[in-house]
CSV table of C-alpha atoms in Angstrom, one decimal:
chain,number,residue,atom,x,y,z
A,231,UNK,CA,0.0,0.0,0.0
A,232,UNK,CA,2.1,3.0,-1.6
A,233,UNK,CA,1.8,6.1,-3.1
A,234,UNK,CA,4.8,6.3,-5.6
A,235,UNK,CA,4.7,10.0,-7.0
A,236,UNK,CA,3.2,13.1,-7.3
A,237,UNK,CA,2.9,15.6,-10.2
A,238,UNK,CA,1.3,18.8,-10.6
A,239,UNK,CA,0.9,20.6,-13.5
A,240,UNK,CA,-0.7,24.1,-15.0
A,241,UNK,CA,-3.0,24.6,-17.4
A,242,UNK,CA,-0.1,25.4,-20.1
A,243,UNK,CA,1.0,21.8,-19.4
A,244,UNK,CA,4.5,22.9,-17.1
A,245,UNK,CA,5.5,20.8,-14.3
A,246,UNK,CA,4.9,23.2,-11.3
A,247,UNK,CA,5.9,20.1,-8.4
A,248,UNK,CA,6.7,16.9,-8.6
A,249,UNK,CA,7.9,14.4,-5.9
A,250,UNK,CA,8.7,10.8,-5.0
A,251,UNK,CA,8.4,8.6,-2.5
A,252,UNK,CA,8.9,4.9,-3.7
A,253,UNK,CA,9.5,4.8,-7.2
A,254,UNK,CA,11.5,2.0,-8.5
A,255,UNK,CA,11.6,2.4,-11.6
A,256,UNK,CA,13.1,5.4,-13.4
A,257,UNK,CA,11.4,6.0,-17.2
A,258,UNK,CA,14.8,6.2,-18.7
A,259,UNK,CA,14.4,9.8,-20.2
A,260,UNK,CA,15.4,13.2,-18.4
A,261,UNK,CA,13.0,14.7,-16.1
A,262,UNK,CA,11.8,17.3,-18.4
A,263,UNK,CA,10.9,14.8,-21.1
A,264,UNK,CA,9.2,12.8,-18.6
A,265,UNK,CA,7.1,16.0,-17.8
A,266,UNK,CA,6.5,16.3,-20.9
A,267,UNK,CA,5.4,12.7,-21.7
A,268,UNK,CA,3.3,12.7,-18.6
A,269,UNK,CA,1.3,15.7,-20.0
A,270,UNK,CA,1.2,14.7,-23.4
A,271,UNK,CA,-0.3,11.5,-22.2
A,272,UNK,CA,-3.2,13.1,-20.0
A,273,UNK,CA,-3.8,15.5,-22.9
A,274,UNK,CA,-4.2,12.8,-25.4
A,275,UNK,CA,-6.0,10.5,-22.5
A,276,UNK,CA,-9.0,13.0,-22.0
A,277,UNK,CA,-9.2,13.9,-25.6
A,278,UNK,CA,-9.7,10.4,-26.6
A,279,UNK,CA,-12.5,9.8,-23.6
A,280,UNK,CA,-14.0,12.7,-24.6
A,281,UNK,CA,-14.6,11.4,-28.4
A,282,UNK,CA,-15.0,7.7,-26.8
A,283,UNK,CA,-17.3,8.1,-24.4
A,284,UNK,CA,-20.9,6.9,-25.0
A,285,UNK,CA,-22.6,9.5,-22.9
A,286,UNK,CA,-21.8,13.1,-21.6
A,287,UNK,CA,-19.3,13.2,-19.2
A,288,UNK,CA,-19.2,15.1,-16.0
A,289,UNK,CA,-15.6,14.6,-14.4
A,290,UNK,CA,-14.0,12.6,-17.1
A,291,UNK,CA,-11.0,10.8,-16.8
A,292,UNK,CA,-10.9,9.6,-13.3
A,293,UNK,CA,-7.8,7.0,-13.3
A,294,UNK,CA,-6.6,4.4,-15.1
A,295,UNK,CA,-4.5,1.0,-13.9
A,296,UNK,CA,-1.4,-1.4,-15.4
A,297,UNK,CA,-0.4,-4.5,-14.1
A,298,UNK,CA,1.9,-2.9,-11.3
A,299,UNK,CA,0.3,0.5,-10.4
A,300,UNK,CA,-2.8,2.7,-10.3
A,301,UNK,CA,-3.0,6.6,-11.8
A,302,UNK,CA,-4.9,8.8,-10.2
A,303,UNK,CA,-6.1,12.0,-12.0
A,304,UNK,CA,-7.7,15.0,-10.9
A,305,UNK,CA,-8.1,18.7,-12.7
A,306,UNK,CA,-9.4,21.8,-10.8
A,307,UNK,CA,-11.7,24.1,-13.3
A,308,UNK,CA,-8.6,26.7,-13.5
A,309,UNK,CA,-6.8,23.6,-15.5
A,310,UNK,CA,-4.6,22.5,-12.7
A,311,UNK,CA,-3.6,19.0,-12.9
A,312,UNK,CA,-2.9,16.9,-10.1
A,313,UNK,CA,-1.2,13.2,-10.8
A,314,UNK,CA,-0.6,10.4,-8.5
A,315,UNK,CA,0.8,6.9,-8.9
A,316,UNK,CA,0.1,4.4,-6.0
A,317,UNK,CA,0.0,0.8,-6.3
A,318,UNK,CA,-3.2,-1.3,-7.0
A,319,UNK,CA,-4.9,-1.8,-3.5
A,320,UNK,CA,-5.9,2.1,-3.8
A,321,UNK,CA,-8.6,2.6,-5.6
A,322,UNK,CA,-10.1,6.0,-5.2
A,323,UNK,CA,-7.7,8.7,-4.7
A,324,UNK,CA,-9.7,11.8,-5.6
A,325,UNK,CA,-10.6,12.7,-2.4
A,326,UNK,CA,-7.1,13.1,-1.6
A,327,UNK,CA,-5.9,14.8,-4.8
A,328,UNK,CA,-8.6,17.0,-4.0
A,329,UNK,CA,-7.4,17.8,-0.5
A,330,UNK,CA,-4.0,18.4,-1.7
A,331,UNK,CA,-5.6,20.9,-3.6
A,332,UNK,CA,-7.6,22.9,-1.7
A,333,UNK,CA,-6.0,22.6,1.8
A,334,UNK,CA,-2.3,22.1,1.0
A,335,UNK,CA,-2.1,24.0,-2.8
A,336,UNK,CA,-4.9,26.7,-2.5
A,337,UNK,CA,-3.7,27.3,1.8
A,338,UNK,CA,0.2,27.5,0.8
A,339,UNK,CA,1.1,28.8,-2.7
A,340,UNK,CA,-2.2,30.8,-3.9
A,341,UNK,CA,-2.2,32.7,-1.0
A,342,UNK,CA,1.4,32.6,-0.6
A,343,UNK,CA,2.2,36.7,-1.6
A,344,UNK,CA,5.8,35.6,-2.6
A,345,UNK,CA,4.3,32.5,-5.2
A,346,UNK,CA,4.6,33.4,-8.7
A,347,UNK,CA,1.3,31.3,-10.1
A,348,UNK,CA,2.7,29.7,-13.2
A,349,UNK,CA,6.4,28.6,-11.7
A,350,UNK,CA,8.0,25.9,-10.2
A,351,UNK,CA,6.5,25.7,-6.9
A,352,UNK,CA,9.2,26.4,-4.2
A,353,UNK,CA,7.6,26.9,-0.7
A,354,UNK,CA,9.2,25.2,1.8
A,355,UNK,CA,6.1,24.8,3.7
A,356,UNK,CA,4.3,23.5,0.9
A,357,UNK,CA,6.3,20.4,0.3
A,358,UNK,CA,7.2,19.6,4.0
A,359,UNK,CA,3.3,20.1,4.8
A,360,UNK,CA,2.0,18.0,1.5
A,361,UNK,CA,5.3,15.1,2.5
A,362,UNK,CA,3.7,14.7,5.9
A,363,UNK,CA,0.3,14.6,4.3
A,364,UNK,CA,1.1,11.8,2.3
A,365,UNK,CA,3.2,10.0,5.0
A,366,UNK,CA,0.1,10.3,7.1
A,367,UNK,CA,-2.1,8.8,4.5
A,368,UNK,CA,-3.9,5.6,5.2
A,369,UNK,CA,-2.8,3.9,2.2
A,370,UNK,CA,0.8,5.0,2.5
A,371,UNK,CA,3.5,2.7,4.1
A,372,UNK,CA,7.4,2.6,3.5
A,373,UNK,CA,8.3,-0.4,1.9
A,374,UNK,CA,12.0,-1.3,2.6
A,375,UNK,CA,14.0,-0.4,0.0
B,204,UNK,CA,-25.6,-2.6,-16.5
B,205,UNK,CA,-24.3,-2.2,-20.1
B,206,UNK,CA,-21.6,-3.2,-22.5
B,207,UNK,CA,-21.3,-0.7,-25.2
B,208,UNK,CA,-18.9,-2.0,-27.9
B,209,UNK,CA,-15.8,-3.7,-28.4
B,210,UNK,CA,-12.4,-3.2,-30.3
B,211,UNK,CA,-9.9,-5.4,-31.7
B,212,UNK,CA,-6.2,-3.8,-32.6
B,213,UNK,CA,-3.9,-5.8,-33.9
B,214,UNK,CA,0.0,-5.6,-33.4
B,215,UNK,CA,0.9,-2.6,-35.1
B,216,UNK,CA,-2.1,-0.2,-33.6
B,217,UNK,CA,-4.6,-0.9,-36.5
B,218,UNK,CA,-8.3,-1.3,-36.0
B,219,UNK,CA,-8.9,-4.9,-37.3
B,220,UNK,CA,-12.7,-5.1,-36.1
B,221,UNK,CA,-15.2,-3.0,-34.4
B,222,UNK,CA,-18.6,-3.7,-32.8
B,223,UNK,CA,-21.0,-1.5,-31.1
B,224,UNK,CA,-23.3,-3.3,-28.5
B,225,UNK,CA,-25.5,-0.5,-27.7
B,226,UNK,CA,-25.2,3.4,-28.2
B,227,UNK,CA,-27.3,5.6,-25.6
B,228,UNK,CA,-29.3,8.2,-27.8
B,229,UNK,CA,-29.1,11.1,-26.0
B,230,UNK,CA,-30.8,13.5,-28.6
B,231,UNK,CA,-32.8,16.5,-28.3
B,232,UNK,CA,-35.1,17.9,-30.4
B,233,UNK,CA,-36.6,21.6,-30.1
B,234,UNK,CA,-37.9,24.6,-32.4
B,235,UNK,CA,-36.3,27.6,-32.2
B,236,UNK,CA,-36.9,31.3,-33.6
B,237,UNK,CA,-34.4,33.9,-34.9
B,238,UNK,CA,-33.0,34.8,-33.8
B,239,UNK,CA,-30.9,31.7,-32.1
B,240,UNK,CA,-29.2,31.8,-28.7
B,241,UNK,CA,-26.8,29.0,-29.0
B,242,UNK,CA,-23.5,29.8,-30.7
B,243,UNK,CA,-22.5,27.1,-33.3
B,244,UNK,CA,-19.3,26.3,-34.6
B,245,UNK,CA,-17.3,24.1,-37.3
B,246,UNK,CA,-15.5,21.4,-36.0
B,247,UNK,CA,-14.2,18.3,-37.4
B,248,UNK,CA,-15.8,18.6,-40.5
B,249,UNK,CA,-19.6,19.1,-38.2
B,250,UNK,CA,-21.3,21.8,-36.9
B,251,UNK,CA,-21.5,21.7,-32.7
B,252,UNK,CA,-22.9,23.9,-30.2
B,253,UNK,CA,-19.9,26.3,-28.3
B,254,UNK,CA,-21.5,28.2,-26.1
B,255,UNK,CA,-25.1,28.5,-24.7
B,256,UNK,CA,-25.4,24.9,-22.9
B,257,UNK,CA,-29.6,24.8,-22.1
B,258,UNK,CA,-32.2,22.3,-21.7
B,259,UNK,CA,-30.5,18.8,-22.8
B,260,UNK,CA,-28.5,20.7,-25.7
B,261,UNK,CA,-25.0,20.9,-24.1
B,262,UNK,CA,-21.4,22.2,-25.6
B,263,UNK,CA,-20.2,19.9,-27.9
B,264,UNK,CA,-23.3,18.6,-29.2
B,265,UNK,CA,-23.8,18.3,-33.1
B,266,UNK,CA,-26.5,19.4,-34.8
B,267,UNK,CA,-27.9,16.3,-36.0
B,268,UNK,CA,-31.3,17.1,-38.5
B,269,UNK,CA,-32.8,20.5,-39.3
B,270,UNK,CA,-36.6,20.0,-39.7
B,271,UNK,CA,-36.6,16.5,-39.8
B,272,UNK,CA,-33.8,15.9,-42.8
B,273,UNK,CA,-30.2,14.6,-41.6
B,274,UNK,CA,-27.5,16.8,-42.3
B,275,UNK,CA,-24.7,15.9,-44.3
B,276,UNK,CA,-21.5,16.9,-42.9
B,277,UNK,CA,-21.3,20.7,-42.5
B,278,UNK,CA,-24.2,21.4,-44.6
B,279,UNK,CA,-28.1,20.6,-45.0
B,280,UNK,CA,-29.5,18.0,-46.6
B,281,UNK,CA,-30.3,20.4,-49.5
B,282,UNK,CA,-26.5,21.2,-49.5
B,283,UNK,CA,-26.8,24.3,-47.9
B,284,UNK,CA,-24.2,25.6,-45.6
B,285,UNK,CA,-25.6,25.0,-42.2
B,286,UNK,CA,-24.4,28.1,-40.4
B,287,UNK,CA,-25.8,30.2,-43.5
B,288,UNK,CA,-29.2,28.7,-43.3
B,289,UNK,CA,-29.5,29.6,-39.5
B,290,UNK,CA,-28.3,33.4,-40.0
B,291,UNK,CA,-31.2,33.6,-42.7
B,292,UNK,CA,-34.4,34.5,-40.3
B,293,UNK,CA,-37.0,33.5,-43.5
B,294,UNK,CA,-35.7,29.8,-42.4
B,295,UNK,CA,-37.6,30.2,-39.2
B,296,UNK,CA,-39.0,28.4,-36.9
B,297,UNK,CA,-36.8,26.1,-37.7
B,298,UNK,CA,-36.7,22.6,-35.9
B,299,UNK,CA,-33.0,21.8,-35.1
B,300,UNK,CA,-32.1,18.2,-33.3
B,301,UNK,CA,-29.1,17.9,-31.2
B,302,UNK,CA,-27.3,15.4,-29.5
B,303,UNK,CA,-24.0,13.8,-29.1
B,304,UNK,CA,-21.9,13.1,-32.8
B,305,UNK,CA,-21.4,9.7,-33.9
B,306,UNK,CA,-17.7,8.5,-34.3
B,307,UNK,CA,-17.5,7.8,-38.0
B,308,UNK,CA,-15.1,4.5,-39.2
B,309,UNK,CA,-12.3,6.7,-39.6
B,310,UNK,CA,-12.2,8.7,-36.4
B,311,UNK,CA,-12.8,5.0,-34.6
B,312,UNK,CA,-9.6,4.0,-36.4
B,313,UNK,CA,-7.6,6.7,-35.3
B,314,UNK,CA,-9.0,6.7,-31.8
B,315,UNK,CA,-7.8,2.8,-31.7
B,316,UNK,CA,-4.5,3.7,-33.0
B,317,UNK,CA,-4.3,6.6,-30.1
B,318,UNK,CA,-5.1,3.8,-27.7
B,319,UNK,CA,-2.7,1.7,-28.5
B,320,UNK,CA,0.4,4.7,-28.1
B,321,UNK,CA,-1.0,5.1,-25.2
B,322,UNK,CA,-1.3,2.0,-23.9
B,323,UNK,CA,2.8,1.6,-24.8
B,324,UNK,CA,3.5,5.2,-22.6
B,325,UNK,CA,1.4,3.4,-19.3
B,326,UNK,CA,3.9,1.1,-19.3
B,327,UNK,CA,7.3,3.6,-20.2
B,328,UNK,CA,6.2,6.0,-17.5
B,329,UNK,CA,5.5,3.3,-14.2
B,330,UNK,CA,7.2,3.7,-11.1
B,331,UNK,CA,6.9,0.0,-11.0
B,332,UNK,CA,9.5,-2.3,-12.7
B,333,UNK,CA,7.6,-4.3,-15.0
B,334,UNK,CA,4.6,-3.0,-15.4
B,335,UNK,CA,2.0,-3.7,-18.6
B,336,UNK,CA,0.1,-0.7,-20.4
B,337,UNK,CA,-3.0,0.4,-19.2
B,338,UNK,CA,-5.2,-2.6,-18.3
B,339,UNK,CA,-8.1,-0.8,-17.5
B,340,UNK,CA,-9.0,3.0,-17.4
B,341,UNK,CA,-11.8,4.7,-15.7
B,342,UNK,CA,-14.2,7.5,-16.4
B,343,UNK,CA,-17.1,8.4,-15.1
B,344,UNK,CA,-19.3,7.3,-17.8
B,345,UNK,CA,-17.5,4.3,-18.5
B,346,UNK,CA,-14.7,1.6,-18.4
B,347,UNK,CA,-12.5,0.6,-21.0
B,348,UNK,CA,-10.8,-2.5,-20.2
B,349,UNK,CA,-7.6,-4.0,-22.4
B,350,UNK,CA,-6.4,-7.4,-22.9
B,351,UNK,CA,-3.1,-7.7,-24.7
B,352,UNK,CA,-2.2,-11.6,-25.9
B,353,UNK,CA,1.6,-12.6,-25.9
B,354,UNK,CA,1.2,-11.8,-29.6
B,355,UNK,CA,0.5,-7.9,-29.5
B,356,UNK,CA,-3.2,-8.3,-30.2
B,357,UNK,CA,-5.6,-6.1,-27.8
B,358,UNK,CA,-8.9,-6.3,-26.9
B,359,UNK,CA,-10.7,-3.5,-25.7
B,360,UNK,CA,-14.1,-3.3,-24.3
B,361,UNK,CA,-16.1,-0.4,-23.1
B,362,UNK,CA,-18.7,-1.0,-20.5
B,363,UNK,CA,-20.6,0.8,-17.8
B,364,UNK,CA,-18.1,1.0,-14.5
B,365,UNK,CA,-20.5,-1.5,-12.4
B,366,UNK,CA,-20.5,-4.2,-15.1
B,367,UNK,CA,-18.7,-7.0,-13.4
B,368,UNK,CA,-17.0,-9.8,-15.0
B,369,UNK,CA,-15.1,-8.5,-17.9
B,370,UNK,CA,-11.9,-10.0,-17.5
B,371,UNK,CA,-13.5,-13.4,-18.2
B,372,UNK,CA,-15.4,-11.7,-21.0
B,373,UNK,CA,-12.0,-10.4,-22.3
B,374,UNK,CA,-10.2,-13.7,-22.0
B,375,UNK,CA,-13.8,-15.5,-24.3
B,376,UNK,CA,-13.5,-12.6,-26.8
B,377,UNK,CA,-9.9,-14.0,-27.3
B,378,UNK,CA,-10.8,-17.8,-27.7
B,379,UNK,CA,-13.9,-16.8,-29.8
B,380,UNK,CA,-10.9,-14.7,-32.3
B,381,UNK,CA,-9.1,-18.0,-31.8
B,382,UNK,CA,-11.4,-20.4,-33.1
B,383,UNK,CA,-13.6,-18.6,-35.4
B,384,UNK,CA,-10.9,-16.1,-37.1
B,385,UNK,CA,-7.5,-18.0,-36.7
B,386,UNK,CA,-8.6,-21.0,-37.4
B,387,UNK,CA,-10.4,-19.8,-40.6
B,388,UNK,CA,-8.1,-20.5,-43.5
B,389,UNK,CA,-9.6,-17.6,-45.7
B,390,UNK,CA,-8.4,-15.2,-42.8
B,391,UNK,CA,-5.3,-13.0,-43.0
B,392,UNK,CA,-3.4,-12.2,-40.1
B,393,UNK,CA,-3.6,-9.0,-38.7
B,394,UNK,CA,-6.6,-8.0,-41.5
B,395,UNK,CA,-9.7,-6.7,-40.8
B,396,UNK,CA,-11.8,-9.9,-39.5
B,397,UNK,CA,-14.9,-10.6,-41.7
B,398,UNK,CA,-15.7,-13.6,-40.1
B,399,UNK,CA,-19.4,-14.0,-39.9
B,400,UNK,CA,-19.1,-16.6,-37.6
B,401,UNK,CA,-16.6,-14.5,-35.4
B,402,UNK,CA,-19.6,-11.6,-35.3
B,403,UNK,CA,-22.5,-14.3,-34.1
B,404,UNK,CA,-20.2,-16.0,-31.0
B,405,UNK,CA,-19.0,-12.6,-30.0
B,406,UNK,CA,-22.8,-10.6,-30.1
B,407,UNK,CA,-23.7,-14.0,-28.0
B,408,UNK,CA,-20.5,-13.7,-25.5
B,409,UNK,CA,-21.4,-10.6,-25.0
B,410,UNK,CA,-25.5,-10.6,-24.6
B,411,UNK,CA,-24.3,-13.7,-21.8
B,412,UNK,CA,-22.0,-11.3,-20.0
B,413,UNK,CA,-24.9,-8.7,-19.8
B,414,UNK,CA,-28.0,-10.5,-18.4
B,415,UNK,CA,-25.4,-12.5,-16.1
B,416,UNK,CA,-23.7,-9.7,-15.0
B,417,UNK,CA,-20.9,-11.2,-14.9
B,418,UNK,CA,-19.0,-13.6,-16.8
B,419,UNK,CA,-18.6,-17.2,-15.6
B,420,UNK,CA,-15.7,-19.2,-16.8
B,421,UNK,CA,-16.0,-22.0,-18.3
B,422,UNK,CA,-18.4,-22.4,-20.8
């Protein structure tokens, strides 16, 4: 029970945070192509369910799952994405995503004075505070390396 | 509890067959004056709605049949130019029907094509060593499940997210493909199936997995 990473991205599609906790596997490209791989991918992923999809949609894309690990997505109207990879015993991690929004991201950064909206996200606070969130989650224990 | 249609791509991300099960009809009919409050646009070759989302009509529905006739494309049965013909206010009332476009073959081709790319980047980007594409992806709506054989052939299905019982349904789809295409000596690998036999077993696999709800195995 694990979450493995974290990504958050803008509505132009730049990284603004990203962190790890028990990844394994690196993708074997830089970190900026990953980023941009990652977007790509979720771009492409809720274009094709839109065209797919038998009926209108409300929230769309919701997650999808390999062999090995679980995706969770969730985008905020202003087009912020928020990315997580745990393994498969979690299935429903939008609750989360969507605290991490409002009480970690909107508490920290958008009402941070010194935040730039649109950069890299470098507030201290925020990733110590959203490191203990996910440490404290229930689904979240530290596999030995 | 619904399964609304099934893919087959082979090994190089082609479409090789295609069935729809069932396709809600969520269309809307209503009569409107000049002059009209929704804002329409071209796209993809149709005309949809862009703004002005009210009673059933939402953004990104197409606008299926003017007064009854089916348009063709971006223009009116007659040939006229869809956009022009609601501008004019002699062509009112005017009885417009909307409601959610139909994928044509080829956007269904590329759309399995765009699948199976993306099915290839689940895997590069895991955290996890060893990890397959995406197995199964979730929506609101619906679930697409994928099956990939040891030869590179997927099977996709699209059902409602309660339908239970798709994995076995996946694993028959690929024995009913193995006895009524493979074996079929007039079949070409990695073709288009036109097995008629193929299309009976797979409508009955599928009505099975329906009223069951889910799928036993063995049978």
């Amino acid at each position: 029970m694990t979450v493995h990473n974290l990504y958050i991205f803008d509505r132009n599609g730049n990284c603004l945070y990203y962190n790890e906790w028990n990844r394994k596997k690196q993708a074997g490209i830089s970190k900026d192509e990953e980023y941009k791989l990652m977007y790509g991918m979720l771009f492409s992923i809720r274009s094709f369910v839109s065209k797919m999809s038998p009926l209108d949609m409300k929230d769309g894309f919701l997650s999808f799952q390999t062999s090995k690990y679980r995706l969770h997505y969730y985008e905020t109207p202003s087009g912020l994405k928020f990315v997580m990879n745990t393994d498969l015993s979690v299935s429903n991690a939008r609750e989360t995503l969507q605290h991490i929004y409002s009480n970690l991201y909107v508490e920290y950064i958008v009402k941070n004075p010194v935040c730039v909206l649109g950069q890299t996200l470098d507030s201290e606070l925020f990733s110590s505070r959203l490191d203990a969130f996910i440490r404290a989650l229930p689904f979240y224990s530290p596999r030995a390396a | 509890m619904v399964i609304f249609s099934v893919y087959v791509v082979n090994k190089a991300g082609g479409l090789i067959y295609q069935y729809d099960n069932f396709v809600p009809k969520a269309e809307v009919e209503k009569t409107f004056s000049h002059p009209l409050d929704l804002v329409l646009k071209h796209h993809d070759e149709k005309v949809v709605v862009s703004f002005g989302q009210r009673d059933g009509i939402r953004v990104g529905h197409a606008v299926l049949s003017i007064n009854g006739l089916d348009v063709c494309g971006k223009n009116t049965a007659d040939g006229k130019d869809i956009l022009e013909y609601l501008k004019d206010s002699s062509n009112y009332p005017v009885s417009i029907r909307f409601g959610r476009a139909r994928l044509s073959s080829n956007e269904k081709l590329m759309l399995a094509s765009m699948f199976h790319s993306l099915f290839a980047i689940g895997s590069q980007l895991s955290p996890e060593v060893g990890s397959s594409g995406i197995e199964m992806l979730e929506t609101d709506v619906f679930k697409l499940h994928c099956f990939q054989t040891l030869t590179g052939i997927k099977f996709i299905v699209l059902a409602d997210p309660r339908q239970s019982g798709i994995d076995a349904l996946l694993r028959k789809i690929y024995e009913i493909y193995s006895d009524f295409a493979l074996k079929n000596p007039f079949y070409s690998l990695e073709m288009p199936i036109r097995c008629e036999l193929f299309d009976q077993n797979l409508k009955s696999a599928l009505e099975i997995a329906e009223k069951a709800g889910n799928f036993g195995a063995g049978s």
